[in-house]
PDB file of C-alpha atoms in Angstrom:
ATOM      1  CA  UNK A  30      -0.867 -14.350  23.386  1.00  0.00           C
ATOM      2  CA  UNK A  31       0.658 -15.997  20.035  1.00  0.00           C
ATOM      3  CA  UNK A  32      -2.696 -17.331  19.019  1.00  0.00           C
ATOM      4  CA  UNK A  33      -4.250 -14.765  20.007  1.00  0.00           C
ATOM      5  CA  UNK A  34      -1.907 -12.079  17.646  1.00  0.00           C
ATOM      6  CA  UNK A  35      -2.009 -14.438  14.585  1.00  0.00           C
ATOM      7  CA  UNK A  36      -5.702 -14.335  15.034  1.00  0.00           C
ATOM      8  CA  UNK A  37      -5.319 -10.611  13.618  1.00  0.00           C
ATOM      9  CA  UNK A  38      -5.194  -9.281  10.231  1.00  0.00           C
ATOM     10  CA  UNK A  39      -2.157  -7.329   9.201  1.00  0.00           C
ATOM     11  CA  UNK A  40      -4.514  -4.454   8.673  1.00  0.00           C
ATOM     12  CA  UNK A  41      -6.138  -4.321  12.408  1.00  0.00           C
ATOM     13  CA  UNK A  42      -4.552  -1.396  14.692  1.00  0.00           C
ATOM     14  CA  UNK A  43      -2.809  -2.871  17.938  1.00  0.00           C
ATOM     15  CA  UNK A  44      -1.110  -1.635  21.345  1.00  0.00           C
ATOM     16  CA  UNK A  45       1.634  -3.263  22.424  1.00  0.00           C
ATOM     17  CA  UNK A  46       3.298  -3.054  26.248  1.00  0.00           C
ATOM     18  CA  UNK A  47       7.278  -3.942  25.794  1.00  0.00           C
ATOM     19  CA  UNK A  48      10.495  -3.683  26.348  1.00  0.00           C
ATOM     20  CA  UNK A  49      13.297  -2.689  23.865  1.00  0.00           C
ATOM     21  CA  UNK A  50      16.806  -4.134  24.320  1.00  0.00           C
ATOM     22  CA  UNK A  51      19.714  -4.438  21.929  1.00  0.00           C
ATOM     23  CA  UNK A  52      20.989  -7.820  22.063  1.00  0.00           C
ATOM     24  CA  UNK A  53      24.485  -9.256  22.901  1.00  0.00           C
ATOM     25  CA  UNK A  54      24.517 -11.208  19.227  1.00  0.00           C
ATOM     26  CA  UNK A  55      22.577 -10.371  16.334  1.00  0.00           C
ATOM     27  CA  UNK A  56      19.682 -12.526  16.146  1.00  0.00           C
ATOM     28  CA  UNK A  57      18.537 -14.600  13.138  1.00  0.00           C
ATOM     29  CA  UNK A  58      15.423 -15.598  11.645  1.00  0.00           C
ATOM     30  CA  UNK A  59      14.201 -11.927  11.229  1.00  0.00           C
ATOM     31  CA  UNK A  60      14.298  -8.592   9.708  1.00  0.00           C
ATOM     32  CA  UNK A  61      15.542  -6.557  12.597  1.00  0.00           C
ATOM     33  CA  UNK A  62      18.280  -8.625  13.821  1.00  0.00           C
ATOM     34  CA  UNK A  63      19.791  -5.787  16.404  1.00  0.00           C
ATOM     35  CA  UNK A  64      16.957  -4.836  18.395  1.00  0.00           C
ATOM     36  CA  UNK A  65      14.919  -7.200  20.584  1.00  0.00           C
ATOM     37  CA  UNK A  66      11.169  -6.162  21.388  1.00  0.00           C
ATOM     38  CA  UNK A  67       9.812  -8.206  24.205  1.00  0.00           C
ATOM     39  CA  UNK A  68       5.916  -8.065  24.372  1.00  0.00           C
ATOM     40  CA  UNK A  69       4.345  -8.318  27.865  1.00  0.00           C
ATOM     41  CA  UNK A  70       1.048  -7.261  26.736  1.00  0.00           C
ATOM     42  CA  UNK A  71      -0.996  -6.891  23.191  1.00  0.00           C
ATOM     43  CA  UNK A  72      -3.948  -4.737  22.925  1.00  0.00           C
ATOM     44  CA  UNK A  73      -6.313  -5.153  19.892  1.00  0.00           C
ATOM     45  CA  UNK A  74      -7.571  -1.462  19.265  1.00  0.00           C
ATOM     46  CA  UNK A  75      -9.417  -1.827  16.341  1.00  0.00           C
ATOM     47  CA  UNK A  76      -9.760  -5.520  14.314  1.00  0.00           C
ATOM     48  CA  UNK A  77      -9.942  -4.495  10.939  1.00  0.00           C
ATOM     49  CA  UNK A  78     -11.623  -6.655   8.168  1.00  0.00           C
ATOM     50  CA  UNK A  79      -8.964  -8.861   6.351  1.00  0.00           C
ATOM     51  CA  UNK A  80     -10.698  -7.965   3.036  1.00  0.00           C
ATOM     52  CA  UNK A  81      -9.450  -4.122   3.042  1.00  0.00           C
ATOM     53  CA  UNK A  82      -9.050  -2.629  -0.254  1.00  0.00           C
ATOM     54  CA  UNK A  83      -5.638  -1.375   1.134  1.00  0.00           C
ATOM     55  CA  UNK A  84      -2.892  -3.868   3.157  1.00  0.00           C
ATOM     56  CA  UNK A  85       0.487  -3.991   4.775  1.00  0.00           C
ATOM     57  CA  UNK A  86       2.126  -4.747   1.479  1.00  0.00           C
ATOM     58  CA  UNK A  87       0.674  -1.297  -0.065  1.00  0.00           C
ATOM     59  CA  UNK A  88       2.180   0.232   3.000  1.00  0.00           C
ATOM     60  CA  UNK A  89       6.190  -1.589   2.417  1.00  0.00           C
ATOM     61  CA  UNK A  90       6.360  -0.260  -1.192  1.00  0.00           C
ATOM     62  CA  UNK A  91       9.726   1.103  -1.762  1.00  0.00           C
ATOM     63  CA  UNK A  92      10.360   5.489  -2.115  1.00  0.00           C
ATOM     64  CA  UNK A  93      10.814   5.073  -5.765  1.00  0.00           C
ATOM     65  CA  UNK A  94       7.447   2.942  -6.403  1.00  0.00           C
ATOM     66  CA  UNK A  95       5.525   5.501  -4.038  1.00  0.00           C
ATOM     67  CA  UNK A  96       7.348   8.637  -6.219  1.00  0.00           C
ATOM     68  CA  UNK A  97       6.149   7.016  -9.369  1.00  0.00           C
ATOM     69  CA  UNK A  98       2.596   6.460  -7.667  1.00  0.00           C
ATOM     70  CA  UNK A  99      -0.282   8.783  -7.702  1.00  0.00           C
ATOM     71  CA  UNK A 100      -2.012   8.677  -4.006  1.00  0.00           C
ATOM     72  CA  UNK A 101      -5.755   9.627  -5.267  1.00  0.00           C
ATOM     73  CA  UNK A 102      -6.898   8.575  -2.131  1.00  0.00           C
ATOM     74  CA  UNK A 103      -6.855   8.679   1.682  1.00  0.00           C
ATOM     75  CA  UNK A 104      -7.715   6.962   4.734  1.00  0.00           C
ATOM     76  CA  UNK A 105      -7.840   6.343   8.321  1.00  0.00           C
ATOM     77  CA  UNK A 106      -9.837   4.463  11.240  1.00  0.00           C
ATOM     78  CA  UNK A 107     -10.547   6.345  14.576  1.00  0.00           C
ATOM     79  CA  UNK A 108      -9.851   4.980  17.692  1.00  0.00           C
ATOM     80  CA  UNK A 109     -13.236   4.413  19.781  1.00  0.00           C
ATOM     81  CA  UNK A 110     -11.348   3.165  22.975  1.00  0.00           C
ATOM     82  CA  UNK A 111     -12.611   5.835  25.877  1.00  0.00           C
ATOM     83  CA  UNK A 112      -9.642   4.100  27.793  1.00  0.00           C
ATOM     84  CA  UNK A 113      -7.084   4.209  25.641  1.00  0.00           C
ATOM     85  CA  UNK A 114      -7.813   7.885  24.053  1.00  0.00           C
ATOM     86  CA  UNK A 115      -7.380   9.022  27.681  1.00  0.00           C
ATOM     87  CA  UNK A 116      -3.900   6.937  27.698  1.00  0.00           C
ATOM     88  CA  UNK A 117      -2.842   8.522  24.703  1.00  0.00           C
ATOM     89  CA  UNK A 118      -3.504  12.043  25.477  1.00  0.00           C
ATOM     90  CA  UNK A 119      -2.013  11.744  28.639  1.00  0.00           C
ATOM     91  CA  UNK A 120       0.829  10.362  27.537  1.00  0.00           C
ATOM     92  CA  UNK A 121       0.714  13.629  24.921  1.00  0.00           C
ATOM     93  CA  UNK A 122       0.675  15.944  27.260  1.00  0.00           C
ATOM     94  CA  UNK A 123      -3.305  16.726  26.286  1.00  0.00           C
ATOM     95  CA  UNK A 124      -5.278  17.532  29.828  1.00  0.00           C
ATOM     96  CA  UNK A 125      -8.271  14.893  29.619  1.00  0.00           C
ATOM     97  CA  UNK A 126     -10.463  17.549  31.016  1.00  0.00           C
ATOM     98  CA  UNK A 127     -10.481  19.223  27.475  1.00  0.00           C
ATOM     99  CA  UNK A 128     -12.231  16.485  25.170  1.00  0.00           C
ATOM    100  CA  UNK A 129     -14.121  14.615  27.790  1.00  0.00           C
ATOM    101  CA  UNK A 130     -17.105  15.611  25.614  1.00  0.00           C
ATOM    102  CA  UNK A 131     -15.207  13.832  22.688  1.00  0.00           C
ATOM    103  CA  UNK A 132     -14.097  11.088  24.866  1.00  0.00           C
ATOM    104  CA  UNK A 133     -17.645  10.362  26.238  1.00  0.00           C
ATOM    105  CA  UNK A 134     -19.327   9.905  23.266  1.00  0.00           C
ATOM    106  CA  UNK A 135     -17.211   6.726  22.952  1.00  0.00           C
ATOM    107  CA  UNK A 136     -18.750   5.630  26.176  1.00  0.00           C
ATOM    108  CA  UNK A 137     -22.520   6.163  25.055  1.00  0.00           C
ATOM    109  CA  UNK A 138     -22.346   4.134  21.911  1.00  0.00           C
ATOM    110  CA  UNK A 139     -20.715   6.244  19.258  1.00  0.00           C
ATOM    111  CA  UNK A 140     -19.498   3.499  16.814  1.00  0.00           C
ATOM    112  CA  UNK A 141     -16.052   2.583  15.470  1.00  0.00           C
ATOM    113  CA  UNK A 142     -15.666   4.564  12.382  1.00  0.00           C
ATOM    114  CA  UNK A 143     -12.961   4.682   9.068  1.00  0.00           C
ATOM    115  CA  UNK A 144     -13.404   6.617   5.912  1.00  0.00           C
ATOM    116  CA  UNK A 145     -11.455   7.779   2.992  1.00  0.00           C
ATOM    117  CA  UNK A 146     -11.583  11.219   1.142  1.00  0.00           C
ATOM    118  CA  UNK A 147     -10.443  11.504  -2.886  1.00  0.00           C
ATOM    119  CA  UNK A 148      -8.481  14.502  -3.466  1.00  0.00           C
ATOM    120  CA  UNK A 149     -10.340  15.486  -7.037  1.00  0.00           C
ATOM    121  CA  UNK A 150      -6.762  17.506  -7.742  1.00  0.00           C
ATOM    122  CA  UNK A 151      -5.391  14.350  -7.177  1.00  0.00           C
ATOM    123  CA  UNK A 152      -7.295  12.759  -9.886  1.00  0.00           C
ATOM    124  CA  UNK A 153      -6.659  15.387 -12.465  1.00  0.00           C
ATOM    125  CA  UNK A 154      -3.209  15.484 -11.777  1.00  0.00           C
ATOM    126  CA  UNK A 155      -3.287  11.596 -12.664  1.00  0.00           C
ATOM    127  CA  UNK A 156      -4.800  12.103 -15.766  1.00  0.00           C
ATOM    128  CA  UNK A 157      -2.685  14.914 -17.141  1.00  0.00           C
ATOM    129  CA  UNK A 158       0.744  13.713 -16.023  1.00  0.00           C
ATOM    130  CA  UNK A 159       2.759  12.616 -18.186  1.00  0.00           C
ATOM    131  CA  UNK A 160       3.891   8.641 -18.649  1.00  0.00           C
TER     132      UNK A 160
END
């Protein structure tokens, strides 16, 4: 499984299976040192190109950098997992029955898909602010 995670980019979407415990000692060598995650499964949703125009280190900037930042632009991925949508809507109290149409289409070929939108108030509001 460890070769198998560091064969994914920081950007590709994953599903993990685990269990959460709170250790008896704080444990070293990491970030989170009082909560233990232990992984019994790793699902790779989507593997996302490792030459993204956006990465994890956009995503770990710090409240003040993002209040100083103008977003111009958003994003997303779908996820095109028939299995995994049913999972999830399940598990959101969403009755299946009600986007089996939507679910489906994932079955019959529709393909992955991501895309971005640029918010043109966005833009102005870039330009006339003040530095």
């Amino acid at each position: 499984m460890v070769k198998f995670a560091t064969s994914l980019s920081k950007e590709s979407i994953v599903g993990i299976e685990s269990v959460v415990s709170i250790p008896s000692k704080p444990i070293t060598g990491c970030t989170q040192q009082q909560v233990e995650v232990q992984i019994s499964k790793l699902y790779c949703v989507n593997r996302a190109m490792p030459t993204l125009p956006i990465n994890i280190e956009d995503a770990a900037r710090s409240e003040v950098e993002i209040e100083q930042a103008a977003e111009i632009i958003s994003g997303a991925q779908r996820v095109h997992v028939p299995e995994l949508l049913e999972k999830r809507a399940g598990e959101c109290g969403i009755d299946v029955k009600t986007i089996s149409t939507y679910v489906d289409s994932f079955r019959y070929g529709a393909p992955p898909h991501g895309g971005f939108g640029v918010g043109l108030e966005r833009v102005v509001d870039a330009f006339l602010r003040p530095q």
